[in-house]
C-alpha cells in the first residue's frame, strides 16, 4: 500500500559504498574525522554547511544552557527505566527524550514558531508592539500560556536566558526575533496581569533564529543537549542507583482514593472471564 508522497526519493545528507562514507559532499574519513568539531558537524548535517564563529559560539552556549536542570520529570523517567532494565540504555534514553514535551524542556519549538509568526506579521510594516500586544491578548483570551515566558522555579528571571541574550547582544547576533521576544516580555505583565520573564526555552529559539538556525529544526537543539545530560544521569544511575528510591518516594507521596463512580466501589462483583 502506497501512503504519502512517492516522488523525490532522494537524500542529500549521506551515502556510502564499500570504500568510503560521504557526508554532505565531504569524505568522512579524510575530511571530517579529527578535523571538525561536533557543533560544526551538527550544522553541516542539518544545514549543509559549517557555522560561522558566531553561530558556533551561540549553538555551544544554547546546548550548554539546556543540557542539565537536575531531576526533572524526563530525567526521573530515564533513571527509573534504567533501574528496571539495566541493560536498556537505549530504552532509558528514549524514555527521557519522550518526556520532553510542551511543558518541560521541549517547548523551544513552540516558542520559536510563536516568535516567527509575529516577525512575519511585522514584515509588511506593522508595528512590532501592536502585533505583540494582539498576540498576548489572544493568548489571554484563550487562557493559554505565553510561549517562551515564565518559569515555575525561576519566577524572578531565568538566569540562563539572561546569559544567552547578553551573548547574542555582545556578538552582534541579536535581531528581529530577540526584539520580538523582549517586546513580549515587556508587555506581558500588563496584559497577562503577572510578571513573565523570558525563560530559556524562549531565549534559545530567539538567539538561534537570529543566528540563522531554521525553526523547523529548533526542537533538535534541546533534544541533542538533553541527550548528553541523560547519558550523565544514566551513567550515575548505573554506578549509584536512585531510580527505585524515586519510585518508592512517589508511591509514598501519592494517596489512593477509591473512585465513587467505579462499579466495584458499590459492591458489584467483577465479571468472571470465560475459561477457554
PDB file of C-alpha atoms in Angstrom:
ATOM      1  CA  UNK A   1       0.000   0.000   0.000  1.00  0.00           C
ATOM      2  CA  UNK A   2       1.366   3.382  -1.023  1.00  0.00           C
ATOM      3  CA  UNK A   3       0.919   6.145   1.563  1.00  0.00           C
ATOM      4  CA  UNK A   4       2.026   9.770   1.271  1.00  0.00           C
ATOM      5  CA  UNK A   5       4.177  11.380  -1.394  1.00  0.00           C
ATOM      6  CA  UNK A   6       6.042   8.931  -3.592  1.00  0.00           C
ATOM      7  CA  UNK A   7       8.191  11.328  -5.608  1.00  0.00           C
ATOM      8  CA  UNK A   8      11.585  12.833  -4.731  1.00  0.00           C
ATOM      9  CA  UNK A   9      13.096   9.630  -3.348  1.00  0.00           C
ATOM     10  CA  UNK A  10      16.403  11.336  -2.558  1.00  0.00           C
ATOM     11  CA  UNK A  11      18.568  12.350   0.389  1.00  0.00           C
ATOM     12  CA  UNK A  12      21.312  14.951   0.486  1.00  0.00           C
ATOM     13  CA  UNK A  13      22.775  14.034   3.866  1.00  0.00           C
ATOM     14  CA  UNK A  14      24.957  10.970   3.400  1.00  0.00           C
ATOM     15  CA  UNK A  15      25.784   7.903   1.334  1.00  0.00           C
ATOM     16  CA  UNK A  16      28.338   5.113   1.468  1.00  0.00           C
ATOM     17  CA  UNK A  17      29.960   2.383  -0.590  1.00  0.00           C
ATOM     18  CA  UNK A  18      32.448  -0.383   0.172  1.00  0.00           C
ATOM     19  CA  UNK A  19      35.376   2.056   0.362  1.00  0.00           C
ATOM     20  CA  UNK A  20      34.015   5.384   1.611  1.00  0.00           C
ATOM     21  CA  UNK A  21      31.354   7.308   3.502  1.00  0.00           C
ATOM     22  CA  UNK A  22      30.275  10.682   2.140  1.00  0.00           C
ATOM     23  CA  UNK A  23      28.525  13.255   4.335  1.00  0.00           C
ATOM     24  CA  UNK A  24      27.163  16.408   2.697  1.00  0.00           C
ATOM     25  CA  UNK A  25      29.698  16.075  -0.093  1.00  0.00           C
ATOM     26  CA  UNK A  26      32.653  15.545   2.261  1.00  0.00           C
ATOM     27  CA  UNK A  27      34.616  12.334   2.700  1.00  0.00           C
ATOM     28  CA  UNK A  28      34.001  11.356   6.316  1.00  0.00           C
ATOM     29  CA  UNK A  29      37.387   9.767   6.928  1.00  0.00           C
ATOM     30  CA  UNK A  30      39.705  12.143   5.060  1.00  0.00           C
ATOM     31  CA  UNK A  31      37.886  15.466   5.543  1.00  0.00           C
ATOM     32  CA  UNK A  32      35.821  15.320   8.728  1.00  0.00           C
ATOM     33  CA  UNK A  33      37.035  12.874  11.383  1.00  0.00           C
ATOM     34  CA  UNK A  34      39.588  14.629  13.571  1.00  0.00           C
ATOM     35  CA  UNK A  35      39.269  17.829  11.547  1.00  0.00           C
ATOM     36  CA  UNK A  36      35.892  19.227  12.548  1.00  0.00           C
ATOM     37  CA  UNK A  37      34.232  19.976  15.903  1.00  0.00           C
ATOM     38  CA  UNK A  38      30.929  18.341  16.742  1.00  0.00           C
ATOM     39  CA  UNK A  39      28.891  21.581  16.661  1.00  0.00           C
ATOM     40  CA  UNK A  40      30.340  22.292  13.211  1.00  0.00           C
ATOM     41  CA  UNK A  41      29.411  18.757  12.184  1.00  0.00           C
ATOM     42  CA  UNK A  42      25.900  19.251  13.583  1.00  0.00           C
ATOM     43  CA  UNK A  43      25.423  22.359  11.430  1.00  0.00           C
ATOM     44  CA  UNK A  44      26.872  20.555   8.416  1.00  0.00           C
ATOM     45  CA  UNK A  45      24.488  17.636   8.897  1.00  0.00           C
ATOM     46  CA  UNK A  46      21.363  19.750   9.394  1.00  0.00           C
ATOM     47  CA  UNK A  47      22.033  22.893   7.352  1.00  0.00           C
ATOM     48  CA  UNK A  48      24.516  21.590   4.806  1.00  0.00           C
ATOM     49  CA  UNK A  49      27.327  23.979   5.736  1.00  0.00           C
ATOM     50  CA  UNK A  50      29.545  24.644   8.730  1.00  0.00           C
ATOM     51  CA  UNK A  51      28.696  27.566  11.044  1.00  0.00           C
ATOM     52  CA  UNK A  52      30.377  30.935  11.352  1.00  0.00           C
ATOM     53  CA  UNK A  53      32.281  31.694  14.546  1.00  0.00           C
ATOM     54  CA  UNK A  54      29.243  33.485  15.957  1.00  0.00           C
ATOM     55  CA  UNK A  55      26.874  30.660  15.023  1.00  0.00           C
ATOM     56  CA  UNK A  56      29.213  28.093  16.587  1.00  0.00           C
ATOM     57  CA  UNK A  57      29.525  30.100  19.801  1.00  0.00           C
ATOM     58  CA  UNK A  58      25.769  30.611  20.091  1.00  0.00           C
ATOM     59  CA  UNK A  59      24.987  26.950  19.426  1.00  0.00           C
ATOM     60  CA  UNK A  60      27.520  25.818  22.017  1.00  0.00           C
ATOM     61  CA  UNK A  61      26.040  28.254  24.521  1.00  0.00           C
ATOM     62  CA  UNK A  62      22.489  27.011  23.931  1.00  0.00           C
ATOM     63  CA  UNK A  63      23.495  23.358  24.215  1.00  0.00           C
ATOM     64  CA  UNK A  64      25.295  24.001  27.495  1.00  0.00           C
ATOM     65  CA  UNK A  65      22.379  26.081  28.815  1.00  0.00           C
ATOM     66  CA  UNK A  66      19.699  23.419  28.307  1.00  0.00           C
ATOM     67  CA  UNK A  67      21.617  20.154  28.784  1.00  0.00           C
ATOM     68  CA  UNK A  68      21.024  19.878  32.522  1.00  0.00           C
ATOM     69  CA  UNK A  69      18.498  21.084  35.083  1.00  0.00           C
ATOM     70  CA  UNK A  70      18.504  18.422  37.783  1.00  0.00           C
ATOM     71  CA  UNK A  71      15.993  15.662  38.447  1.00  0.00           C
ATOM     72  CA  UNK A  72      13.269  16.958  36.152  1.00  0.00           C
ATOM     73  CA  UNK A  73      10.487  14.541  35.083  1.00  0.00           C
ATOM     74  CA  UNK A  74      12.267  13.399  31.905  1.00  0.00           C
ATOM     75  CA  UNK A  75      15.413  12.557  33.895  1.00  0.00           C
ATOM     76  CA  UNK A  76      13.402  10.692  36.513  1.00  0.00           C
ATOM     77  CA  UNK A  77      11.684   8.682  33.776  1.00  0.00           C
ATOM     78  CA  UNK A  78      15.049   7.761  32.273  1.00  0.00           C
ATOM     79  CA  UNK A  79      16.646   6.781  35.579  1.00  0.00           C
ATOM     80  CA  UNK A  80      13.679   4.684  36.724  1.00  0.00           C
ATOM     81  CA  UNK A  81      13.628   2.965  33.331  1.00  0.00           C
ATOM     82  CA  UNK A  82      17.306   2.045  33.656  1.00  0.00           C
ATOM     83  CA  UNK A  83      16.796   0.863  37.229  1.00  0.00           C
ATOM     84  CA  UNK A  84      14.095  -1.503  35.981  1.00  0.00           C
ATOM     85  CA  UNK A  85      16.100  -2.586  32.919  1.00  0.00           C
ATOM     86  CA  UNK A  86      19.844  -2.047  33.491  1.00  0.00           C
ATOM     87  CA  UNK A  87      20.729  -3.378  30.042  1.00  0.00           C
ATOM     88  CA  UNK A  88      18.389  -0.959  28.244  1.00  0.00           C
ATOM     89  CA  UNK A  89      20.283   2.312  27.891  1.00  0.00           C
ATOM     90  CA  UNK A  90      18.538   2.954  24.599  1.00  0.00           C
ATOM     91  CA  UNK A  91      15.160   2.478  26.260  1.00  0.00           C
ATOM     92  CA  UNK A  92      16.091   4.761  29.154  1.00  0.00           C
ATOM     93  CA  UNK A  93      17.386   7.491  26.829  1.00  0.00           C
ATOM     94  CA  UNK A  94      14.189   7.184  24.794  1.00  0.00           C
ATOM     95  CA  UNK A  95      12.066   7.467  27.935  1.00  0.00           C
ATOM     96  CA  UNK A  96      13.864  10.676  28.851  1.00  0.00           C
ATOM     97  CA  UNK A  97      13.591  12.235  25.411  1.00  0.00           C
ATOM     98  CA  UNK A  98       9.938  11.268  25.069  1.00  0.00           C
ATOM     99  CA  UNK A  99       9.302  13.206  28.270  1.00  0.00           C
ATOM    100  CA  UNK A 100      10.486  16.449  26.681  1.00  0.00           C
ATOM    101  CA  UNK A 101       7.105  17.839  25.776  1.00  0.00           C
ATOM    102  CA  UNK A 102       5.364  21.177  25.584  1.00  0.00           C
ATOM    103  CA  UNK A 103       5.558  21.781  29.348  1.00  0.00           C
ATOM    104  CA  UNK A 104       9.105  20.796  30.344  1.00  0.00           C
ATOM    105  CA  UNK A 105      12.273  21.184  28.241  1.00  0.00           C
ATOM    106  CA  UNK A 106      10.651  20.645  24.844  1.00  0.00           C
ATOM    107  CA  UNK A 107       8.838  23.947  24.358  1.00  0.00           C
ATOM    108  CA  UNK A 108      11.574  25.734  22.383  1.00  0.00           C
ATOM    109  CA  UNK A 109       9.961  24.855  19.063  1.00  0.00           C
ATOM    110  CA  UNK A 110       6.585  26.253  20.157  1.00  0.00           C
ATOM    111  CA  UNK A 111       8.191  29.476  21.361  1.00  0.00           C
ATOM    112  CA  UNK A 112      10.196  29.695  18.153  1.00  0.00           C
ATOM    113  CA  UNK A 113       7.128  29.361  15.935  1.00  0.00           C
ATOM    114  CA  UNK A 114       5.289  31.918  18.061  1.00  0.00           C
ATOM    115  CA  UNK A 115       8.090  34.454  17.574  1.00  0.00           C
ATOM    116  CA  UNK A 116       8.438  33.649  13.859  1.00  0.00           C
ATOM    117  CA  UNK A 117       4.708  34.209  13.350  1.00  0.00           C
ATOM    118  CA  UNK A 118       4.960  37.668  14.909  1.00  0.00           C
ATOM    119  CA  UNK A 119       8.029  38.526  12.814  1.00  0.00           C
ATOM    120  CA  UNK A 120       6.121  37.546   9.661  1.00  0.00           C
ATOM    121  CA  UNK A 121       3.181  39.749  10.633  1.00  0.00           C
ATOM    122  CA  UNK A 122       5.576  42.673  11.093  1.00  0.00           C
ATOM    123  CA  UNK A 123       7.183  42.100   7.686  1.00  0.00           C
ATOM    124  CA  UNK A 124       4.573  44.250   5.918  1.00  0.00           C
ATOM    125  CA  UNK A 125       5.389  47.250   8.081  1.00  0.00           C
ATOM    126  CA  UNK A 126       3.080  46.643  11.023  1.00  0.00           C
ATOM    127  CA  UNK A 127       4.276  47.970  14.374  1.00  0.00           C
ATOM    128  CA  UNK A 128       6.021  45.311  16.455  1.00  0.00           C
ATOM    129  CA  UNK A 129       4.422  46.471  19.700  1.00  0.00           C
ATOM    130  CA  UNK A 130       0.955  46.372  18.150  1.00  0.00           C
ATOM    131  CA  UNK A 131       1.402  42.818  16.854  1.00  0.00           C
ATOM    132  CA  UNK A 132       2.899  41.589  20.134  1.00  0.00           C
ATOM    133  CA  UNK A 133       0.041  43.154  22.074  1.00  0.00           C
ATOM    134  CA  UNK A 134      -2.547  41.484  19.825  1.00  0.00           C
ATOM    135  CA  UNK A 135      -0.814  38.123  20.224  1.00  0.00           C
ATOM    136  CA  UNK A 136      -0.720  38.393  24.012  1.00  0.00           C
ATOM    137  CA  UNK A 137      -4.355  39.467  24.216  1.00  0.00           C
ATOM    138  CA  UNK A 138      -5.360  36.494  22.075  1.00  0.00           C
ATOM    139  CA  UNK A 139      -3.411  34.128  24.333  1.00  0.00           C
ATOM    140  CA  UNK A 140      -5.036  35.639  27.415  1.00  0.00           C
ATOM    141  CA  UNK A 141      -8.499  35.274  25.892  1.00  0.00           C
ATOM    142  CA  UNK A 142      -7.774  31.632  25.075  1.00  0.00           C
ATOM    143  CA  UNK A 143      -6.317  31.071  28.557  1.00  0.00           C
ATOM    144  CA  UNK A 144      -3.111  29.703  27.114  1.00  0.00           C
ATOM    145  CA  UNK A 145       0.454  30.016  28.369  1.00  0.00           C
ATOM    146  CA  UNK A 146       2.731  32.524  26.665  1.00  0.00           C
ATOM    147  CA  UNK A 147       5.420  30.532  24.812  1.00  0.00           C
ATOM    148  CA  UNK A 148       8.923  31.479  25.929  1.00  0.00           C
ATOM    149  CA  UNK A 149       7.880  33.436  29.014  1.00  0.00           C
ATOM    150  CA  UNK A 150       7.630  32.495  32.690  1.00  0.00           C
ATOM    151  CA  UNK A 151       9.182  29.698  34.731  1.00  0.00           C
ATOM    152  CA  UNK A 152       7.789  27.857  37.791  1.00  0.00           C
ATOM    153  CA  UNK A 153      11.149  27.868  39.576  1.00  0.00           C
ATOM    154  CA  UNK A 154      12.931  30.915  38.145  1.00  0.00           C
ATOM    155  CA  UNK A 155       9.959  33.217  38.661  1.00  0.00           C
ATOM    156  CA  UNK A 156      12.152  36.288  39.151  1.00  0.00           C
ATOM    157  CA  UNK A 157      14.004  35.634  35.900  1.00  0.00           C
ATOM    158  CA  UNK A 158      15.679  32.671  34.222  1.00  0.00           C
ATOM    159  CA  UNK A 159      19.453  33.240  34.577  1.00  0.00           C
ATOM    160  CA  UNK A 160      20.160  31.028  31.561  1.00  0.00           C
ATOM    161  CA  UNK A 161      18.039  33.227  29.326  1.00  0.00           C
ATOM    162  CA  UNK A 162      19.785  36.350  30.581  1.00  0.00           C
ATOM    163  CA  UNK A 163      23.220  34.959  29.687  1.00  0.00           C
ATOM    164  CA  UNK A 164      22.153  33.763  26.230  1.00  0.00           C
ATOM    165  CA  UNK A 165      20.583  37.099  25.318  1.00  0.00           C
ATOM    166  CA  UNK A 166      23.618  39.002  26.587  1.00  0.00           C
ATOM    167  CA  UNK A 167      25.901  36.791  24.471  1.00  0.00           C
ATOM    168  CA  UNK A 168      23.754  37.472  21.414  1.00  0.00           C
ATOM    169  CA  UNK A 169      23.968  41.212  22.070  1.00  0.00           C
ATOM    170  CA  UNK A 170      27.728  41.137  22.633  1.00  0.00           C
ATOM    171  CA  UNK A 171      28.473  39.154  19.479  1.00  0.00           C
ATOM    172  CA  UNK A 172      26.169  41.080  17.160  1.00  0.00           C
ATOM    173  CA  UNK A 173      23.660  38.265  16.722  1.00  0.00           C
ATOM    174  CA  UNK A 174      20.597  39.989  18.181  1.00  0.00           C
ATOM    175  CA  UNK A 175      17.984  40.702  15.539  1.00  0.00           C
ATOM    176  CA  UNK A 176      14.246  40.804  14.964  1.00  0.00           C
ATOM    177  CA  UNK A 177      13.456  37.556  16.791  1.00  0.00           C
ATOM    178  CA  UNK A 178      15.150  38.687  20.000  1.00  0.00           C
ATOM    179  CA  UNK A 179      13.472  42.072  19.581  1.00  0.00           C
ATOM    180  CA  UNK A 180      10.058  40.383  19.446  1.00  0.00           C
ATOM    181  CA  UNK A 181      10.810  38.210  22.473  1.00  0.00           C
ATOM    182  CA  UNK A 182      11.870  41.214  24.525  1.00  0.00           C
ATOM    183  CA  UNK A 183       8.774  43.137  23.481  1.00  0.00           C
ATOM    184  CA  UNK A 184       6.568  40.232  24.571  1.00  0.00           C
ATOM    185  CA  UNK A 185       8.286  40.167  27.966  1.00  0.00           C
ATOM    186  CA  UNK A 186       7.841  43.933  28.291  1.00  0.00           C
ATOM    187  CA  UNK A 187       4.116  43.891  27.506  1.00  0.00           C
ATOM    188  CA  UNK A 188       3.142  40.647  29.237  1.00  0.00           C
ATOM    189  CA  UNK A 189       2.848  41.914  32.848  1.00  0.00           C
ATOM    190  CA  UNK A 190       0.183  44.494  31.964  1.00  0.00           C
ATOM    191  CA  UNK A 191      -1.766  42.183  29.649  1.00  0.00           C
ATOM    192  CA  UNK A 192      -1.438  38.839  31.444  1.00  0.00           C
ATOM    193  CA  UNK A 193      -1.510  40.563  34.851  1.00  0.00           C
ATOM    194  CA  UNK A 194       1.610  38.938  36.252  1.00  0.00           C
ATOM    195  CA  UNK A 195       5.367  39.156  35.615  1.00  0.00           C
ATOM    196  CA  UNK A 196       6.529  36.736  32.941  1.00  0.00           C
ATOM    197  CA  UNK A 197      10.297  36.956  32.421  1.00  0.00           C
ATOM    198  CA  UNK A 198      11.932  35.337  29.411  1.00  0.00           C
ATOM    199  CA  UNK A 199      12.775  31.680  30.022  1.00  0.00           C
ATOM    200  CA  UNK A 200      15.495  29.554  28.462  1.00  0.00           C
ATOM    201  CA  UNK A 201      13.012  27.913  26.076  1.00  0.00           C
ATOM    202  CA  UNK A 202      12.217  31.371  24.734  1.00  0.00           C
ATOM    203  CA  UNK A 203      15.805  32.593  24.605  1.00  0.00           C
ATOM    204  CA  UNK A 204      17.127  29.541  22.745  1.00  0.00           C
ATOM    205  CA  UNK A 205      14.864  29.846  19.675  1.00  0.00           C
ATOM    206  CA  UNK A 206      15.214  33.634  19.599  1.00  0.00           C
ATOM    207  CA  UNK A 207      19.019  33.602  19.568  1.00  0.00           C
ATOM    208  CA  UNK A 208      19.238  30.586  17.257  1.00  0.00           C
ATOM    209  CA  UNK A 209      16.753  32.062  14.773  1.00  0.00           C
ATOM    210  CA  UNK A 210      18.734  35.287  14.687  1.00  0.00           C
ATOM    211  CA  UNK A 211      21.861  33.168  14.212  1.00  0.00           C
ATOM    212  CA  UNK A 212      20.328  31.519  11.143  1.00  0.00           C
ATOM    213  CA  UNK A 213      19.050  28.205  12.515  1.00  0.00           C
ATOM    214  CA  UNK A 214      15.748  27.035  10.926  1.00  0.00           C
ATOM    215  CA  UNK A 215      12.662  26.923  13.111  1.00  0.00           C
ATOM    216  CA  UNK A 216      11.713  23.518  11.670  1.00  0.00           C
ATOM    217  CA  UNK A 217      14.855  22.058  13.286  1.00  0.00           C
ATOM    218  CA  UNK A 218      14.550  24.001  16.552  1.00  0.00           C
ATOM    219  CA  UNK A 219      13.475  21.068  18.686  1.00  0.00           C
ATOM    220  CA  UNK A 220      16.749  19.370  17.765  1.00  0.00           C
ATOM    221  CA  UNK A 221      18.710  21.813  19.945  1.00  0.00           C
ATOM    222  CA  UNK A 222      17.213  20.822  23.327  1.00  0.00           C
ATOM    223  CA  UNK A 223      16.921  17.182  22.254  1.00  0.00           C
ATOM    224  CA  UNK A 224      20.621  16.969  21.431  1.00  0.00           C
ATOM    225  CA  UNK A 225      21.603  18.785  24.620  1.00  0.00           C
ATOM    226  CA  UNK A 226      19.364  16.786  26.940  1.00  0.00           C
ATOM    227  CA  UNK A 227      20.590  13.530  25.387  1.00  0.00           C
ATOM    228  CA  UNK A 228      24.042  14.419  26.710  1.00  0.00           C
ATOM    229  CA  UNK A 229      22.617  15.198  30.138  1.00  0.00           C
ATOM    230  CA  UNK A 230      20.713  11.913  30.152  1.00  0.00           C
ATOM    231  CA  UNK A 231      23.899   9.973  29.414  1.00  0.00           C
ATOM    232  CA  UNK A 232      25.409  11.527  32.553  1.00  0.00           C
ATOM    233  CA  UNK A 233      22.375  10.587  34.649  1.00  0.00           C
ATOM    234  CA  UNK A 234      22.283   7.049  33.280  1.00  0.00           C
ATOM    235  CA  UNK A 235      25.971   6.517  33.956  1.00  0.00           C
ATOM    236  CA  UNK A 236      25.460   7.720  37.530  1.00  0.00           C
ATOM    237  CA  UNK A 237      22.372   5.527  37.791  1.00  0.00           C
ATOM    238  CA  UNK A 238      24.440   2.512  36.751  1.00  0.00           C
ATOM    239  CA  UNK A 239      27.026   3.298  39.432  1.00  0.00           C
ATOM    240  CA  UNK A 240      24.799   4.626  42.236  1.00  0.00           C
ATOM    241  CA  UNK A 241      21.152   3.900  41.603  1.00  0.00           C
ATOM    242  CA  UNK A 242      18.358   6.168  42.827  1.00  0.00           C
ATOM    243  CA  UNK A 243      15.698   5.013  40.373  1.00  0.00           C
ATOM    244  CA  UNK A 244      13.882   2.796  42.852  1.00  0.00           C
ATOM    245  CA  UNK A 245      14.266   5.422  45.590  1.00  0.00           C
ATOM    246  CA  UNK A 246      12.367   7.888  43.394  1.00  0.00           C
ATOM    247  CA  UNK A 247       9.769   5.236  42.609  1.00  0.00           C
ATOM    248  CA  UNK A 248       9.311   4.471  46.317  1.00  0.00           C
ATOM    249  CA  UNK A 249       9.019   8.156  47.224  1.00  0.00           C
ATOM    250  CA  UNK A 250       6.337   8.613  44.577  1.00  0.00           C
ATOM    251  CA  UNK A 251       4.447   5.619  45.947  1.00  0.00           C
ATOM    252  CA  UNK A 252       4.600   7.077  49.462  1.00  0.00           C
ATOM    253  CA  UNK A 253       3.595  10.574  48.381  1.00  0.00           C
ATOM    254  CA  UNK A 254       0.537   9.610  46.340  1.00  0.00           C
ATOM    255  CA  UNK A 255      -2.577   8.586  48.260  1.00  0.00           C
ATOM    256  CA  UNK A 256      -5.005   6.012  46.908  1.00  0.00           C
ATOM    257  CA  UNK A 257      -8.600   7.163  46.599  1.00  0.00           C
ATOM    258  CA  UNK A 258     -11.295   4.754  45.510  1.00  0.00           C
ATOM    259  CA  UNK A 259     -13.394   6.143  42.708  1.00  0.00           C
ATOM    260  CA  UNK A 260     -17.034   6.682  43.620  1.00  0.00           C
ATOM    261  CA  UNK A 261     -18.040   6.064  40.023  1.00  0.00           C
ATOM    262  CA  UNK A 262     -16.456   2.641  39.904  1.00  0.00           C
ATOM    263  CA  UNK A 263     -18.955  -0.199  39.820  1.00  0.00           C
ATOM    264  CA  UNK A 264     -16.665  -2.142  42.123  1.00  0.00           C
ATOM    265  CA  UNK A 265     -16.952   0.648  44.728  1.00  0.00           C
ATOM    266  CA  UNK A 266     -20.669  -0.136  45.102  1.00  0.00           C
ATOM    267  CA  UNK A 267     -20.471  -3.816  45.839  1.00  0.00           C
ATOM    268  CA  UNK A 268     -20.602  -5.076  42.263  1.00  0.00           C
ATOM    269  CA  UNK A 269     -18.586  -8.163  41.580  1.00  0.00           C
ATOM    270  CA  UNK A 270     -16.064  -8.232  38.802  1.00  0.00           C
ATOM    271  CA  UNK A 271     -17.363 -10.252  35.840  1.00  0.00           C
ATOM    272  CA  UNK A 272     -15.757 -13.641  35.597  1.00  0.00           C
ATOM    273  CA  UNK A 273     -13.775 -14.301  32.487  1.00  0.00           C
ATOM    274  CA  UNK A 274     -14.747 -17.168  30.212  1.00  0.00           C
ATOM    275  CA  UNK A 275     -12.480 -20.197  30.518  1.00  0.00           C
ATOM    276  CA  UNK A 276     -11.155 -21.369  27.191  1.00  0.00           C
TER     277      UNK A 276
END
